[in-house]
Amino acid sequence: MEQQQPKVYDIPDDYKQNALITENRYHDMYREATEQNDVFWAKQAEIIHWFKKWDKVSEVDYHKANIKWYIGGKTNVAYNCLDRHVMSSKKNQAALIWEGDDPHDSKTYTYLQLHREVSRFANVLKKFGVKKGDRVIIYLPMIPELAISCLAIARIGAVHSVVFGGFSAEALKSRILDCDPKVVITSDGGFRGGKVVPLKKNCDAALEGTNVKTCIVVKRTHDTVPLTTPRDHWWHTETNSADIRNECPAEQVDAEDPLFILYTSGSTGKPKGVLHTTGGYLVYASMTHRYVFDYKDGDTYWCTADIGWITGHSYILYGPLANGATTVMFEGVPNYPDYGRFWDVIDKHQVNIFYTAPTAIRAIAKEGDEHVNKRSLTSLRLLGSVGEPINPEAWEWYHKTVGKGKCPIVDTFWQTETGGILITPLPGATPLKPGSATRPFFGIQPAVLDPTTGKELEGEAKGVLCMKASWPGQMRTVFGDHDRFFQTYFSQYKGYYFTGDGCIRDKDGYYWITGRVDDVINVSGHRIGTAEVESAIVLHKNVAEAAVIGINHKIKGQAIYAFVTLNTGITPSEDLKKEIVQCIRTEIGPIASPDAIQWAPALPKTRSGKIMRRILRKIADFQENEIGDTSTLADPSVVDDLIKNRIKDA
Ligand code: WTA
């Protein structure tokens, strides 16, 4: 198709011999998973401990958006991630290596130590009345208490919802109002790149006027923060209290009991609460972690994501810990104290497997190779990429400069909704093509559909990416709104799960993800809905209307570009732009700040009043030759003005 002949990297010999999944095994297992789906997934489920076996492997109906796995089975995620290993020879192995924002700050928890901390905090939660099924919101920086909280909540059968520390008070509040948590966990503040983030202050603002009766506060920055009585309690006082025991039996929960809710942006409305359940999610997270990263006992594994996103849930916490791995958790940023920080951490902890995002790779690569070359990096044997398509130039740099040409790169395509990786190379089984996520994981049946006819295309094809069959890690519903779940993912193409991404399948059956086909912008791997940003902009009293689109950006992948129409009589100014940016930061958070705001006397609309974003995208990306026919617009002349005044250095 449109792809030129890309370079192919063969599987390195040592992987051919020693990888968990070799080429033949991949094909055999893939075939088995497709032909005998339930038999395959029953076998794979043995990877975790069940208090009681399931009665039925799966029940899936995409026409009604009903998805269940391991029905009747009983298990517990924290038991699988901790107790199992404490009872084995891994008891004193490092479970979690925490690396602070400050390079001199790090701390290791063995499985035994982590088990103890989790049990103690689980007892604290119980003391505050948290029971099975209750929601608990976590608004913490990347500190060990974040991991401990998640596991403690899972241990007692409650449901966590982690809100990324970069979200604003308003964003936190809307999530609190949506899922009605019994307890909120936060900290006095957090450190990122040497700066303090005022989490408690945001949390106080978010909690105002809500039903939350208990807030537990971790001391991190030691800044003075006010505690509101009787609502707020210090983490350290509670966990160190003499009546808190070290034991807390793990609740035996149903395979389909909820494990967590994670809010994510879509093309319309407010972020939705993606709900994942227990058994299927854990089987899928641990199995993908083991095979995609070829994880073997003794490896040190580091995923640089934040636990506020799905990548952190599945591939810092649950997948690695279920596999008894040593997982690194990093509080800081790639450029503090300098652009070599990632490589320092790899050398310091002798990391073998490293998983990061293309945006980080590009940001570091642009600073030159010397930051990398000053470090050794000999411990590395496998690299990973996630969050957005990786451009071949960044891939090649990552492979050559970081991986010294000997580490395969697993470019993993997946989503918050999918719980785990769907399309990816396996390092011992897949020759690599830079820029392609390559082939489906076991049990994953991708389909490329023609976006207009909805017909499934065969062979080499370009279209929208859907999934034909379910897999255990798939989300089960949108919290509190099952109809939205159906409408968002199953209504466009009947009988398929629609990812929202476009893709190309090449002659070798390799998949090339081309990016979102809906109104979702992927800024540095963070999903941002255009509708959310527009709603924030129009909150400004002088704004009449706004349209937001994503433009290509060298480092971030995409950046936000906003067209804003002011109320009649209002004079545009730089101050007004600043106020609009502030509206966005207040409503969503700094990650949604636009790179450019262009004043638009009017927006291109159809006669029925629909904003033509396609045209706006072409204007902002300097592709006005491709705008095409504008005669259907209510007023075609607005396009000329927008072209004339577009922002050049966005
Ligand atoms: C994009 C992150 C290309 C895609 C795990 C998807 C990717 C969205 C890749 C999900 C990849 C993620 N190649 N695109 N390897 N990984 N994406 O929910 O557009 O934060 O739909 O999950 O990121 O983002 P989310």
mmCIF file of N, CA, C and O in Angstrom, residues 395-448:
data_model
loop_
_atom_site.group_PDB
_atom_site.id
_atom_site.type_symbol
_atom_site.label_atom_id
_atom_site.label_comp_id
_atom_site.label_asym_id
_atom_site.label_seq_id
_atom_site.Cartn_x
_atom_site.Cartn_y
_atom_site.Cartn_z
ATOM 1 N N TRP A 395 12.511 5.776 16.199
ATOM 2 C CA TRP A 395 12.731 4.325 16.394
ATOM 3 C C TRP A 395 14.197 3.987 16.165
ATOM 4 O O TRP A 395 14.838 3.322 16.977
ATOM 5 N N GLU A 396 14.722 4.470 15.034
ATOM 6 C CA GLU A 396 16.115 4.153 14.676
ATOM 7 C C GLU A 396 17.085 4.703 15.714
ATOM 8 O O GLU A 396 18.058 4.047 16.075
ATOM 9 N N TRP A 397 16.807 5.914 16.195
ATOM 10 C CA TRP A 397 17.684 6.522 17.203
ATOM 11 C C TRP A 397 17.664 5.698 18.491
ATOM 12 O O TRP A 397 18.707 5.396 19.078
ATOM 13 N N TYR A 398 16.462 5.331 18.905
ATOM 14 C CA TYR A 398 16.256 4.532 20.122
ATOM 15 C C TYR A 398 17.018 3.200 19.988
ATOM 16 O O TYR A 398 17.748 2.776 20.887
ATOM 17 N N HIS A 399 16.878 2.588 18.822
ATOM 18 C CA HIS A 399 17.492 1.288 18.575
ATOM 19 C C HIS A 399 19.011 1.387 18.589
ATOM 20 O O HIS A 399 19.707 0.604 19.242
ATOM 21 N N LYS A 400 19.531 2.380 17.875
ATOM 22 C CA LYS A 400 20.975 2.488 17.688
ATOM 23 C C LYS A 400 21.659 3.106 18.898
ATOM 24 O O LYS A 400 22.618 2.543 19.438
ATOM 25 N N THR A 401 21.150 4.251 19.342
ATOM 26 C CA THR A 401 21.880 5.005 20.365
ATOM 27 C C THR A 401 21.628 4.453 21.766
ATOM 28 O O THR A 401 22.545 4.341 22.564
ATOM 29 N N VAL A 402 20.394 4.112 22.044
ATOM 30 C CA VAL A 402 20.092 3.582 23.380
ATOM 31 C C VAL A 402 20.344 2.077 23.412
ATOM 32 O O VAL A 402 21.013 1.560 24.302
ATOM 33 N N GLY A 403 19.817 1.370 22.416
ATOM 34 C CA GLY A 403 19.904 -0.099 22.423
ATOM 35 C C GLY A 403 21.187 -0.643 21.813
ATOM 36 O O GLY A 403 21.379 -1.854 21.770
ATOM 37 N N LYS A 404 22.072 0.241 21.352
ATOM 38 C CA LYS A 404 23.358 -0.129 20.745
ATOM 39 C C LYS A 404 23.171 -1.183 19.639
ATOM 40 O O LYS A 404 24.011 -2.077 19.452
ATOM 41 N N GLY A 405 22.012 -1.131 19.004
ATOM 42 C CA GLY A 405 21.750 -2.039 17.879
ATOM 43 C C GLY A 405 21.481 -3.477 18.279
ATOM 44 O O GLY A 405 21.249 -4.322 17.417
ATOM 45 N N LYS A 406 21.471 -3.766 19.603
ATOM 46 C CA LYS A 406 21.281 -5.173 19.966
ATOM 47 C C LYS A 406 19.982 -5.453 20.732
ATOM 48 O O LYS A 406 19.641 -6.602 20.972
ATOM 49 N N CYS A 407 19.270 -4.391 21.111
ATOM 50 C CA CYS A 407 18.021 -4.601 21.857
ATOM 51 C C CYS A 407 16.819 -4.456 20.923
ATOM 52 O O CYS A 407 16.649 -3.403 20.316
ATOM 53 N N PRO A 408 15.991 -5.470 20.822
ATOM 54 C CA PRO A 408 14.765 -5.300 20.042
ATOM 55 C C PRO A 408 13.876 -4.223 20.677
ATOM 56 O O PRO A 408 13.988 -3.946 21.872
ATOM 57 N N ILE A 409 13.019 -3.614 19.852
ATOM 58 C CA ILE A 409 12.050 -2.643 20.378
ATOM 59 C C ILE A 409 10.659 -3.221 20.217
ATOM 60 O O ILE A 409 10.259 -3.588 19.108
ATOM 61 N N VAL A 410 9.911 -3.310 21.311
ATOM 62 C CA VAL A 410 8.511 -3.706 21.193
ATOM 63 C C VAL A 410 7.654 -2.438 21.169
ATOM 64 O O VAL A 410 7.586 -1.700 22.136
ATOM 65 N N ASP A 411 7.065 -2.176 20.007
ATOM 66 C CA ASP A 411 6.183 -1.024 19.827
ATOM 67 C C ASP A 411 4.770 -1.529 20.101
ATOM 68 O O ASP A 411 4.176 -2.219 19.284
ATOM 69 N N THR A 412 4.256 -1.181 21.279
ATOM 70 C CA THR A 412 3.028 -1.807 21.772
ATOM 71 C C THR A 412 1.825 -0.909 21.571
ATOM 72 O O THR A 412 1.745 0.177 22.141
ATOM 73 N N PHE A 413 0.876 -1.359 20.792
ATOM 74 C CA PHE A 413 -0.359 -0.600 20.596
ATOM 75 C C PHE A 413 -1.438 -1.121 21.543
ATOM 76 O O PHE A 413 -1.721 -2.324 21.576
ATOM 77 N N TRP A 414 -2.043 -0.224 22.287
ATOM 78 C CA TRP A 414 -3.196 -0.572 23.119
ATOM 79 C C TRP A 414 -3.834 0.677 23.659
ATOM 80 O O TRP A 414 -3.426 1.781 23.281
ATOM 81 N N GLN A 415 -4.832 0.543 24.535
ATOM 82 C CA GLN A 415 -5.618 1.684 25.003
ATOM 83 C C GLN A 415 -6.071 1.479 26.448
ATOM 84 O O GLN A 415 -6.110 0.342 26.927
ATOM 85 N N THR A 416 -6.476 2.564 27.088
ATOM 86 C CA THR A 416 -7.057 2.463 28.428
ATOM 87 C C THR A 416 -8.150 1.388 28.435
ATOM 88 O O THR A 416 -8.260 0.592 29.362
ATOM 89 N N GLU A 417 -8.936 1.390 27.392
ATOM 90 C CA GLU A 417 -10.076 0.488 27.293
ATOM 91 C C GLU A 417 -9.674 -0.976 27.166
ATOM 92 O O GLU A 417 -10.454 -1.871 27.482
ATOM 93 N N THR A 418 -8.480 -1.224 26.636
ATOM 94 C CA THR A 418 -8.130 -2.615 26.323
ATOM 95 C C THR A 418 -7.410 -3.302 27.489
ATOM 96 O O THR A 418 -7.176 -4.505 27.428
ATOM 97 N N GLY A 419 -7.057 -2.537 28.524
ATOM 98 C CA GLY A 419 -6.452 -3.105 29.730
ATOM 99 C C GLY A 419 -5.016 -3.556 29.549
ATOM 100 O O GLY A 419 -4.222 -3.511 30.472
ATOM 101 N N GLY A 420 -4.679 -4.024 28.370
ATOM 102 C CA GLY A 420 -3.328 -4.497 28.096
ATOM 103 C C GLY A 420 -3.033 -4.394 26.606
ATOM 104 O O GLY A 420 -3.883 -3.978 25.810
ATOM 105 N N ILE A 421 -1.823 -4.781 26.269
ATOM 106 C CA ILE A 421 -1.302 -4.639 24.911
ATOM 107 C C ILE A 421 -2.056 -5.532 23.914
ATOM 108 O O ILE A 421 -2.275 -6.704 24.182
ATOM 109 N N LEU A 422 -2.421 -4.962 22.763
ATOM 110 C CA LEU A 422 -3.156 -5.726 21.743
ATOM 111 C C LEU A 422 -2.296 -6.100 20.543
ATOM 112 O O LEU A 422 -2.376 -7.204 20.030
ATOM 113 N N ILE A 423 -1.557 -5.121 20.029
ATOM 114 C CA ILE A 423 -0.752 -5.367 18.835
ATOM 115 C C ILE A 423 0.686 -5.022 19.179
ATOM 116 O O ILE A 423 0.966 -3.916 19.661
ATOM 117 N N THR A 424 1.589 -5.963 18.948
ATOM 118 C CA THR A 424 2.962 -5.785 19.416
ATOM 119 C C THR A 424 3.879 -6.854 18.863
ATOM 120 O O THR A 424 3.445 -7.968 18.606
ATOM 121 N N PRO A 425 5.146 -6.519 18.701
ATOM 122 C CA PRO A 425 6.096 -7.590 18.431
ATOM 123 C C PRO A 425 6.316 -8.407 19.705
ATOM 124 O O PRO A 425 6.134 -7.891 20.804
ATOM 125 N N LEU A 426 6.715 -9.657 19.568
ATOM 126 C CA LEU A 426 7.278 -10.412 20.687
ATOM 127 C C LEU A 426 8.747 -10.563 20.323
ATOM 128 O O LEU A 426 9.074 -10.978 19.209
ATOM 129 N N PRO A 427 9.651 -10.211 21.247
ATOM 130 C CA PRO A 427 11.054 -10.053 20.845
ATOM 131 C C PRO A 427 11.694 -11.316 20.270
ATOM 132 O O PRO A 427 12.606 -11.210 19.455
ATOM 133 N N GLY A 428 11.198 -12.492 20.649
ATOM 134 C CA GLY A 428 11.788 -13.715 20.112
ATOM 135 C C GLY A 428 11.039 -14.264 18.914
ATOM 136 O O GLY A 428 11.402 -15.321 18.382
ATOM 137 N N ALA A 429 9.984 -13.567 18.507
ATOM 138 C CA ALA A 429 9.126 -14.145 17.476
ATOM 139 C C ALA A 429 8.868 -13.239 16.286
ATOM 140 O O ALA A 429 8.372 -13.692 15.264
ATOM 141 N N THR A 430 9.197 -11.952 16.410
ATOM 142 C CA THR A 430 8.745 -11.012 15.386
ATOM 143 C C THR A 430 9.892 -10.191 14.807
ATOM 144 O O THR A 430 10.484 -9.371 15.517
ATOM 145 N N PRO A 431 10.187 -10.371 13.519
ATOM 146 C CA PRO A 431 11.101 -9.429 12.863
ATOM 147 C C PRO A 431 10.462 -8.038 12.913
ATOM 148 O O PRO A 431 9.239 -7.910 12.794
ATOM 149 N N LEU A 432 11.272 -7.003 13.122
ATOM 150 C CA LEU A 432 10.721 -5.667 13.382
ATOM 151 C C LEU A 432 10.770 -4.776 12.153
ATOM 152 O O LEU A 432 11.704 -4.850 11.357
ATOM 153 N N LYS A 433 9.748 -3.930 12.027
ATOM 154 C CA LYS A 433 9.771 -2.871 11.022
ATOM 155 C C LYS A 433 9.567 -1.573 11.784
ATOM 156 O O LYS A 433 8.519 -1.397 12.417
ATOM 157 N N PRO A 434 10.557 -0.657 11.743
ATOM 158 C CA PRO A 434 10.441 0.589 12.507
ATOM 159 C C PRO A 434 9.161 1.350 12.149
ATOM 160 O O PRO A 434 8.922 1.627 10.970
ATOM 161 N N GLY A 435 8.353 1.639 13.157
ATOM 162 C CA GLY A 435 7.112 2.385 12.925
ATOM 163 C C GLY A 435 5.882 1.508 12.887
ATOM 164 O O GLY A 435 4.764 2.011 12.864
ATOM 165 N N SER A 436 6.070 0.196 12.902
ATOM 166 C CA SER A 436 4.908 -0.692 12.888
ATOM 167 C C SER A 436 4.783 -1.404 14.228
ATOM 168 O O SER A 436 5.779 -1.899 14.770
ATOM 169 N N ALA A 437 3.554 -1.498 14.737
ATOM 170 C CA ALA A 437 3.310 -2.253 15.973
ATOM 171 C C ALA A 437 3.263 -3.752 15.656
ATOM 172 O O ALA A 437 3.056 -4.567 16.552
ATOM 173 N N THR A 438 3.442 -4.078 14.426
ATOM 174 C CA THR A 438 3.567 -5.445 13.876
ATOM 175 C C THR A 438 2.297 -6.288 14.009
ATOM 176 O O THR A 438 1.295 -5.947 13.413
ATOM 177 N N ARG A 439 2.298 -7.322 14.848
ATOM 178 C CA ARG A 439 1.229 -8.328 14.766
ATOM 179 C C ARG A 439 0.419 -8.427 16.056
ATOM 180 O O ARG A 439 0.871 -8.041 17.122
ATOM 181 N N PRO A 440 -0.791 -8.989 15.931
ATOM 182 C CA PRO A 440 -1.645 -9.102 17.121
ATOM 183 C C PRO A 440 -1.106 -10.084 18.149
ATOM 184 O O PRO A 440 -0.497 -11.097 17.807
ATOM 185 N N PHE A 441 -1.369 -9.781 19.405
ATOM 186 C CA PHE A 441 -1.047 -10.680 20.513
ATOM 187 C C PHE A 441 -2.028 -11.869 20.468
ATOM 188 O O PHE A 441 -3.047 -11.828 19.777
ATOM 189 N N PHE A 442 -1.729 -12.894 21.243
ATOM 190 C CA PHE A 442 -2.582 -14.085 21.270
ATOM 191 C C PHE A 442 -4.040 -13.733 21.586
ATOM 192 O O PHE A 442 -4.312 -13.000 22.533
ATOM 193 N N GLY A 443 -4.952 -14.270 20.798
ATOM 194 C CA GLY A 443 -6.376 -14.077 21.066
ATOM 195 C C GLY A 443 -6.935 -12.775 20.534
ATOM 196 O O GLY A 443 -8.131 -12.530 20.613
ATOM 197 N N ILE A 444 -6.066 -11.930 19.995
ATOM 198 C CA ILE A 444 -6.523 -10.640 19.463
ATOM 199 C C ILE A 444 -6.788 -10.794 17.966
ATOM 200 O O ILE A 444 -5.921 -11.243 17.220
ATOM 201 N N GLN A 445 -8.003 -10.436 17.553
ATOM 202 C CA GLN A 445 -8.362 -10.585 16.141
ATOM 203 C C GLN A 445 -8.712 -9.233 15.546
ATOM 204 O O GLN A 445 -9.872 -8.846 15.509
ATOM 205 N N PRO A 446 -7.688 -8.514 15.058
ATOM 206 C CA PRO A 446 -7.964 -7.188 14.496
ATOM 207 C C PRO A 446 -8.703 -7.302 13.166
ATOM 208 O O PRO A 446 -8.551 -8.293 12.446
ATOM 209 N N ALA A 447 -9.481 -6.269 12.864
ATOM 210 C CA ALA A 447 -10.143 -6.181 11.571
ATOM 211 C C ALA A 447 -9.965 -4.764 11.064
ATOM 212 O O ALA A 447 -10.049 -3.814 11.843
ATOM 213 N N VAL A 448 -9.672 -4.637 9.761
ATOM 214 C CA VAL A 448 -9.580 -3.309 9.157
ATOM 215 C C VAL A 448 -10.870 -3.095 8.385
ATOM 216 O O VAL A 448 -11.210 -3.877 7.500
#
